[in-house]
Short mmCIF file of C-alpha atoms and ligand atoms in Angstrom, two decimals:
data_model
loop_
_atom_site.label_atom_id
_atom_site.label_comp_id
_atom_site.label_asym_id
_atom_site.label_seq_id
_atom_site.Cartn_x
_atom_site.Cartn_y
_atom_site.Cartn_z
CA MET A 1 96.23 83.28 83.46
CA GLU A 2 93.78 83.63 80.20
CA ASP A 3 91.33 83.71 82.06
CA ARG A 4 92.58 86.72 84.12
CA ASN A 5 93.54 88.21 81.26
CA GLY A 6 89.85 87.63 79.12
CA GLU A 7 87.89 89.26 82.44
CA LEU A 8 90.53 92.26 82.86
CA THR A 9 89.74 92.40 79.71
CA GLU A 10 86.04 93.15 79.26
CA LYS A 11 86.35 95.20 82.28
CA ILE A 12 89.02 97.34 80.39
CA LEU A 13 86.75 97.53 77.41
CA ASN A 14 83.51 98.64 79.07
CA LEU A 15 84.63 101.14 81.11
CA LYS A 16 87.47 102.48 78.04
CA LYS A 17 83.41 103.50 76.68
CA THR A 18 81.67 105.30 79.77
CA ARG A 19 84.97 107.01 80.01
CA GLY A 20 84.78 107.68 76.21
CA ALA A 21 87.97 106.66 76.48
CA VAL A 22 90.55 105.32 72.97
CA ILE A 23 93.72 103.28 74.02
CA LEU A 24 97.33 103.63 71.63
CA ALA A 25 99.62 101.58 72.63
CA HIS A 26 103.66 101.47 70.72
CA ASN A 27 105.31 97.76 68.45
CA TYR A 28 107.04 97.58 71.74
CA GLN A 29 104.11 96.58 74.42
CA LEU A 30 103.28 92.81 76.33
CA GLY A 31 100.91 91.09 73.87
CA GLU A 32 97.94 91.10 75.67
CA VAL A 33 98.43 95.01 76.51
CA GLN A 34 98.22 95.56 72.11
CA ASP A 35 95.78 93.19 71.89
CA ILE A 36 92.74 95.51 73.37
CA ALA A 37 94.48 98.76 72.04
CA ASP A 38 93.00 100.57 69.26
CA PHE A 39 95.53 101.76 67.91
CA VAL A 40 99.53 100.12 67.94
CA GLY A 41 102.26 101.39 66.76
CA ASP A 42 105.45 103.38 65.84
CA SER A 43 106.26 106.73 67.43
CA LEU A 44 105.46 108.82 65.05
CA GLU A 45 102.22 107.52 64.80
CA LEU A 46 101.14 107.44 67.93
CA SER A 47 101.48 111.04 67.67
CA GLN A 48 99.87 111.06 64.50
CA ASN A 49 96.91 108.85 65.91
CA ALA A 50 97.21 110.77 69.14
CA ALA A 51 96.77 114.46 67.38
CA LYS A 52 93.35 113.53 65.69
CA THR A 53 91.84 111.19 68.25
CA ASP A 54 88.20 111.83 69.32
CA GLY A 55 87.93 110.97 73.17
CA GLY A 56 88.43 112.55 75.76
CA VAL A 57 90.61 110.75 77.54
CA ILE A 58 93.59 108.73 75.88
CA VAL A 59 95.38 105.82 77.86
CA PHE A 60 99.09 106.05 76.42
CA CYS A 61 100.95 102.17 76.75
CA GLY A 62 104.17 103.48 75.88
CA VAL A 63 106.47 105.32 78.26
CA HIS A 64 106.61 109.08 79.73
CA PHE A 65 107.68 111.59 76.46
CA MET A 66 105.21 109.61 74.16
CA ALA A 67 102.73 110.05 77.09
CA GLU A 68 103.96 114.23 77.34
CA THR A 69 104.09 114.70 73.19
CA ALA A 70 99.90 113.34 73.30
CA SER A 71 99.63 115.78 76.07
CA ILE A 72 101.25 118.45 73.95
CA LEU A 73 98.92 117.74 70.92
CA CYS A 74 95.87 117.47 73.28
CA PRO A 75 95.94 119.49 75.67
CA ASP A 76 92.27 119.59 76.09
CA LYS A 77 92.79 115.74 76.53
CA ILE A 78 93.42 113.76 79.99
CA VAL A 79 96.66 111.77 79.13
CA LEU A 80 96.36 108.49 81.84
CA LEU A 81 99.83 106.76 81.91
CA PRO A 82 99.02 103.40 83.93
CA ASP A 83 102.49 103.59 85.29
CA MET A 84 104.45 106.50 85.73
CA HIS A 85 107.33 105.18 86.20
CA ALA A 86 107.40 103.76 82.42
CA GLY A 87 110.37 106.48 81.91
CA CYS A 88 112.55 106.28 78.56
CA PRO A 89 116.48 106.39 80.10
CA MET A 90 118.03 107.30 76.91
CA ALA A 91 115.39 110.31 77.64
CA ASP A 92 117.10 111.13 80.60
CA MET A 93 120.42 111.42 79.15
CA ILE A 94 119.91 114.76 78.68
CA THR A 95 117.94 117.86 80.39
CA ALA A 96 117.14 121.02 79.84
CA GLU A 97 118.85 122.55 81.24
CA GLY A 98 122.11 121.17 79.84
CA LEU A 99 121.26 121.25 76.56
CA ARG A 100 120.64 125.33 77.08
CA GLU A 101 124.74 125.23 77.81
CA ARG A 102 125.91 123.00 74.50
CA LYS A 103 123.64 125.42 72.68
CA GLY A 104 125.73 128.38 74.55
CA GLU A 105 128.77 126.28 73.27
CA LEU A 106 127.63 126.67 69.78
CA PRO A 107 125.26 129.22 68.91
CA GLY A 108 123.41 129.88 65.91
CA VAL A 109 123.73 125.54 65.98
CA SER A 110 119.95 124.35 64.94
CA VAL A 111 118.76 121.51 67.54
CA VAL A 112 117.35 118.85 65.79
CA CYS A 113 115.88 116.18 68.91
CA TYR A 114 114.77 112.52 68.24
CA ILE A 115 110.85 112.23 69.66
CA ASN A 116 112.73 110.16 72.69
CA SER A 117 113.38 113.53 74.72
CA SER A 118 111.28 115.04 77.43
CA ALA A 119 109.15 118.49 76.89
CA GLU A 120 111.49 121.01 78.63
CA VAL A 121 113.96 119.51 75.76
CA LYS A 122 111.72 119.43 73.24
CA ALA A 123 110.92 123.37 74.23
CA GLU A 124 114.52 124.56 73.97
CA SER A 125 115.08 121.95 70.31
CA ASP A 126 114.20 123.81 67.07
CA VAL A 127 112.42 120.75 65.65
CA CYS A 128 111.64 117.06 66.27
CA CYS A 129 112.17 113.13 64.83
CA THR A 130 111.68 109.26 65.45
CA SER A 131 113.75 106.68 63.62
CA ALA A 132 110.73 106.84 61.01
CA ASN A 133 112.49 110.46 59.36
CA ALA A 134 115.46 111.72 61.21
CA VAL A 135 116.57 112.12 57.16
CA LYS A 136 114.21 114.03 55.79
CA VAL A 137 113.69 116.64 58.69
CA ILE A 138 117.44 116.73 58.91
CA GLU A 139 117.15 117.16 54.65
CA SER A 140 114.31 119.80 54.52
CA LEU A 141 116.19 122.08 56.83
CA ASP A 142 118.32 124.88 55.57
CA ALA A 143 121.42 124.41 58.32
CA GLU A 144 124.44 123.51 57.11
CA GLU A 145 125.08 122.36 60.79
CA ILE A 146 123.20 120.19 63.49
CA LEU A 147 123.13 119.41 67.18
CA PHE A 148 121.30 116.40 67.34
CA ILE A 149 120.36 114.77 70.55
CA PRO A 150 120.47 113.02 72.36
CA ASP A 151 120.78 109.11 70.93
CA GLN A 152 124.44 108.81 69.62
CA TYR A 153 123.51 105.86 67.30
CA LEU A 154 120.68 107.34 65.47
CA GLY A 155 122.59 110.51 65.06
CA HIS A 156 125.29 108.16 63.26
CA TYR A 157 123.62 106.76 61.68
CA VAL A 158 121.78 110.03 59.55
CA SER A 159 124.86 111.43 59.79
CA THR A 160 126.03 108.85 57.01
CA LYS A 161 122.93 109.52 54.67
CA VAL A 162 122.60 113.20 55.09
CA ASN A 163 125.36 116.23 53.56
CA LYS A 164 125.68 117.31 57.23
CA LYS A 165 128.09 118.38 59.92
CA MET A 166 126.26 116.75 62.83
CA ILE A 167 127.62 117.14 66.21
CA LEU A 168 126.05 113.90 68.27
CA TRP A 169 124.82 114.19 72.36
CA PRO A 170 126.66 110.89 73.45
CA GLY A 171 122.84 110.06 74.92
CA PHE A 172 121.78 105.51 73.40
CA CYS A 173 118.82 103.15 74.12
CA PRO A 174 120.04 101.25 76.96
CA THR A 175 117.81 97.94 75.71
CA HIS A 176 118.55 98.12 71.99
CA ILE A 177 123.30 98.15 72.90
CA ARG A 178 122.15 94.81 73.64
CA ILE A 179 122.79 93.56 70.38
CA GLN A 180 125.64 92.61 69.13
CA PRO A 181 127.61 92.48 65.65
CA GLN A 182 127.78 88.37 66.46
CA HIS A 183 124.37 87.46 66.98
CA ILE A 184 123.07 89.34 63.78
CA THR A 185 126.43 87.07 61.83
CA SER A 186 125.14 83.61 64.06
CA LEU A 187 121.28 84.43 62.72
CA ARG A 188 122.55 85.31 59.29
CA GLN A 189 124.28 81.87 59.01
CA GLU A 190 121.27 79.91 61.12
CA TYR A 191 118.57 80.90 58.77
CA PRO A 192 120.61 82.17 55.75
CA GLN A 193 117.32 82.99 53.10
CA ALA A 194 115.81 85.86 56.15
CA LYS A 195 116.56 89.65 56.41
CA VAL A 196 118.38 91.35 58.83
CA VAL A 197 116.02 94.56 59.80
CA VAL A 198 117.24 96.56 62.87
CA HIS A 199 116.61 99.52 64.47
CA PRO A 200 118.88 103.05 63.59
CA GLU A 201 118.86 102.57 67.20
CA CYS A 202 120.78 99.56 67.11
CA ARG A 203 125.11 100.14 66.93
CA PRO A 204 127.02 101.15 63.38
CA GLU A 205 129.07 97.77 63.89
CA VAL A 206 125.07 96.36 64.19
CA ILE A 207 123.89 98.17 61.33
CA ALA A 208 126.73 97.49 58.69
CA LEU A 209 125.26 93.71 58.94
CA ALA A 210 121.94 94.81 58.70
CA ASP A 211 119.70 94.47 54.85
CA GLU A 212 117.47 97.63 56.49
CA VAL A 213 117.30 100.17 58.96
CA LEU A 214 113.44 100.64 59.70
CA SER A 215 111.48 102.98 62.39
CA THR A 216 109.13 99.79 64.28
CA GLY A 217 106.01 100.48 62.14
CA GLY A 218 108.59 100.64 59.03
CA MET A 219 108.92 96.89 60.04
CA CYS A 220 106.00 96.41 60.28
CA ARG A 221 105.29 97.31 56.44
CA TYR A 222 108.39 96.07 55.59
CA ALA A 223 107.31 91.97 57.18
CA SER A 224 103.23 92.29 54.94
CA ARG A 225 106.15 92.21 51.70
CA SER A 226 105.50 89.11 49.53
CA GLU A 227 109.35 88.64 49.70
CA VAL A 228 109.78 88.38 52.70
CA LYS A 229 109.23 84.72 54.49
CA GLU A 230 112.29 85.41 57.10
CA MET A 231 112.90 87.74 59.48
CA ILE A 232 115.87 88.74 61.92
CA VAL A 233 114.56 91.77 63.71
CA GLY A 234 116.89 93.93 65.82
CA THR A 235 115.01 95.79 68.37
CA GLU A 236 113.00 95.52 71.08
CA ILE A 237 111.49 92.18 71.30
CA GLY A 238 107.48 93.47 72.05
CA ILE A 239 107.55 93.62 68.18
CA ILE A 240 107.84 89.98 67.06
CA HIS A 241 104.09 89.83 68.10
CA ARG A 242 102.54 92.19 66.40
CA LEU A 243 105.11 90.87 63.38
CA ARG A 244 103.39 87.24 63.64
CA LYS A 245 99.89 88.50 64.48
CA GLU A 246 100.02 89.99 61.33
CA ASN A 247 102.33 87.59 59.18
CA PRO A 248 100.94 84.01 60.34
CA GLY A 249 103.14 81.01 58.78
CA LYS A 250 106.37 83.69 58.10
CA LYS A 251 109.29 83.21 60.75
CA PHE A 252 110.16 85.87 62.80
CA ILE A 253 113.48 85.89 65.17
CA PRO A 254 114.29 88.00 67.27
CA ALA A 255 118.27 89.42 67.32
CA SER A 256 118.49 88.90 71.04
CA GLU A 257 116.30 87.57 73.43
CA GLN A 258 118.21 90.02 75.94
CA ALA A 259 116.33 92.91 73.88
CA VAL A 260 113.87 94.02 76.62
CA CYS A 261 112.79 97.04 77.35
CA PRO A 262 111.83 96.79 81.06
CA ARG A 263 109.82 100.49 80.89
CA MET A 264 107.68 99.78 78.81
CA LYS A 265 106.54 96.42 79.72
CA LEU A 266 105.90 97.92 83.14
CA ILE A 267 102.53 98.73 81.87
CA THR A 268 99.61 95.89 81.95
CA LEU A 269 95.99 95.01 81.46
CA GLU A 270 95.93 95.46 85.43
CA ASN A 271 96.86 99.13 85.57
CA ILE A 272 95.42 100.09 82.79
CA LEU A 273 91.86 98.48 84.23
CA TRP A 274 93.04 100.69 87.50
CA SER A 275 94.50 103.94 85.80
CA LEU A 276 90.40 103.89 84.06
CA GLN A 277 89.26 103.49 87.58
CA GLU A 278 90.98 106.30 89.03
CA MET A 279 91.61 108.29 86.54
CA SER A 280 95.94 108.83 87.13
CA PRO A 281 98.41 108.83 86.98
CA GLN A 282 97.59 111.90 84.36
CA VAL A 283 100.59 113.47 81.51
CA LYS A 284 100.61 116.90 81.61
CA VAL A 285 102.79 119.35 79.82
CA PRO A 286 103.21 123.39 82.34
CA GLU A 287 101.47 125.21 78.93
CA GLU A 288 104.73 128.26 78.83
CA ILE A 289 106.39 124.21 77.99
CA ARG A 290 104.13 122.85 75.69
CA ILE A 291 103.18 125.67 73.43
CA ARG A 292 107.31 125.94 72.61
CA ALA A 293 107.43 122.11 72.74
CA LYS A 294 104.89 121.70 70.17
CA GLU A 295 106.08 123.80 67.34
CA THR A 296 109.27 121.59 67.66
CA VAL A 297 106.59 118.95 67.40
CA ASP A 298 104.31 120.21 64.65
CA ARG A 299 107.36 120.86 62.47
CA MET A 300 108.16 117.72 62.11
CA LEU A 301 104.34 116.38 61.60
CA MET A 302 104.06 118.53 58.87
CA ILE A 303 107.25 117.09 57.86
CA GLY A 304 106.32 113.30 57.90
CA ARG A 305 107.31 110.24 57.00
CA GLY A 306 110.82 109.60 55.15
P1 LIG B 401 110.59 103.31 66.91
O1 LIG B 401 109.21 105.10 66.80
O2 LIG B 401 110.75 103.09 65.71
O3 LIG B 401 108.25 102.84 67.36
O4 LIG B 401 110.89 103.76 67.70
C1 LIG B 401 110.68 104.04 69.42
C2 LIG B 401 111.77 103.53 70.47
O5 LIG B 401 111.17 104.22 71.41
C3 LIG B 401 112.42 102.11 69.97
O6 LIG B 401 113.28 102.41 71.07
FE1 LIG B 402 113.40 103.98 75.47
FE2 LIG B 402 114.71 102.00 74.59
FE3 LIG B 402 113.46 101.33 75.54
FE4 LIG B 402 113.11 102.58 73.42
S1 LIG B 402 113.61 100.98 73.64
S2 LIG B 402 111.17 103.63 74.95
S3 LIG B 402 114.50 104.04 73.54
S4 LIG B 402 114.80 102.42 77.18
#
């Protein structure tokens, strides 16, 4: 397997040069995929990176909405998503039509969409956010009433931090809801010195037990602090690879081995190579939607990290 990965890696890195491509990977990607990427990060960092990338081709190792965001920001670049089935089930819990209907029931409401949403849904929203800046984005708005879509748990977490009326769409992440409060309590007993860090997509009962609630990029920065020696990690387990690689000697314990996002794991060295060979499949947002979605994403990028 090691040899095969080595062989694939060499081919990918050579072809990447020929194509003038950059490889962007999310923190939940398979270890071997993270290892060949030019940049590994959270959703906010990946969109900031896509916006300023040089090459004419972006290979996006993540899920569909992330590749769409790159296409929204870089319409002149070719954006490859090595497996078109790599969609985010939470993003699929809301459609543009459903959102329009809900907006019709709430005249004048401001719509804040989590970046985990389709380009069409972004086009129907006022401003976008990620888990790294949701509180800051919502605090920056004049509106007192917010429709937050599609993640009810991130929305609930933000509602505990801001002084605004938040109406929540009932979406959720099927991976993060697998993390249960009893996982945290029993691991705390086993590792009494460990810090518990969870993603805001977790259920409120899990968030209530955490020392810190952070985006995946925030978790990576937190882990490098000198006082952190052991960390119970309440998010998708792909991040453990990066945490261990960047912090040898520290201990990282997944809150649940069940917290796997199967769609993230569809990207492999095999299909990255295939994608670069065939220059397919490409993600391209139709211009009419892209222009409207870009305003929503640009407003967020101006605000930056929380
Ligand atoms: P981050 O933006 O924190 O990386 O989260 C993305 C995501 O899909 C979490 O499930
Ligand atoms: Fe979507 Fe959850 Fe997978 Fe993140 S972990 S991409 S929110 S299904």
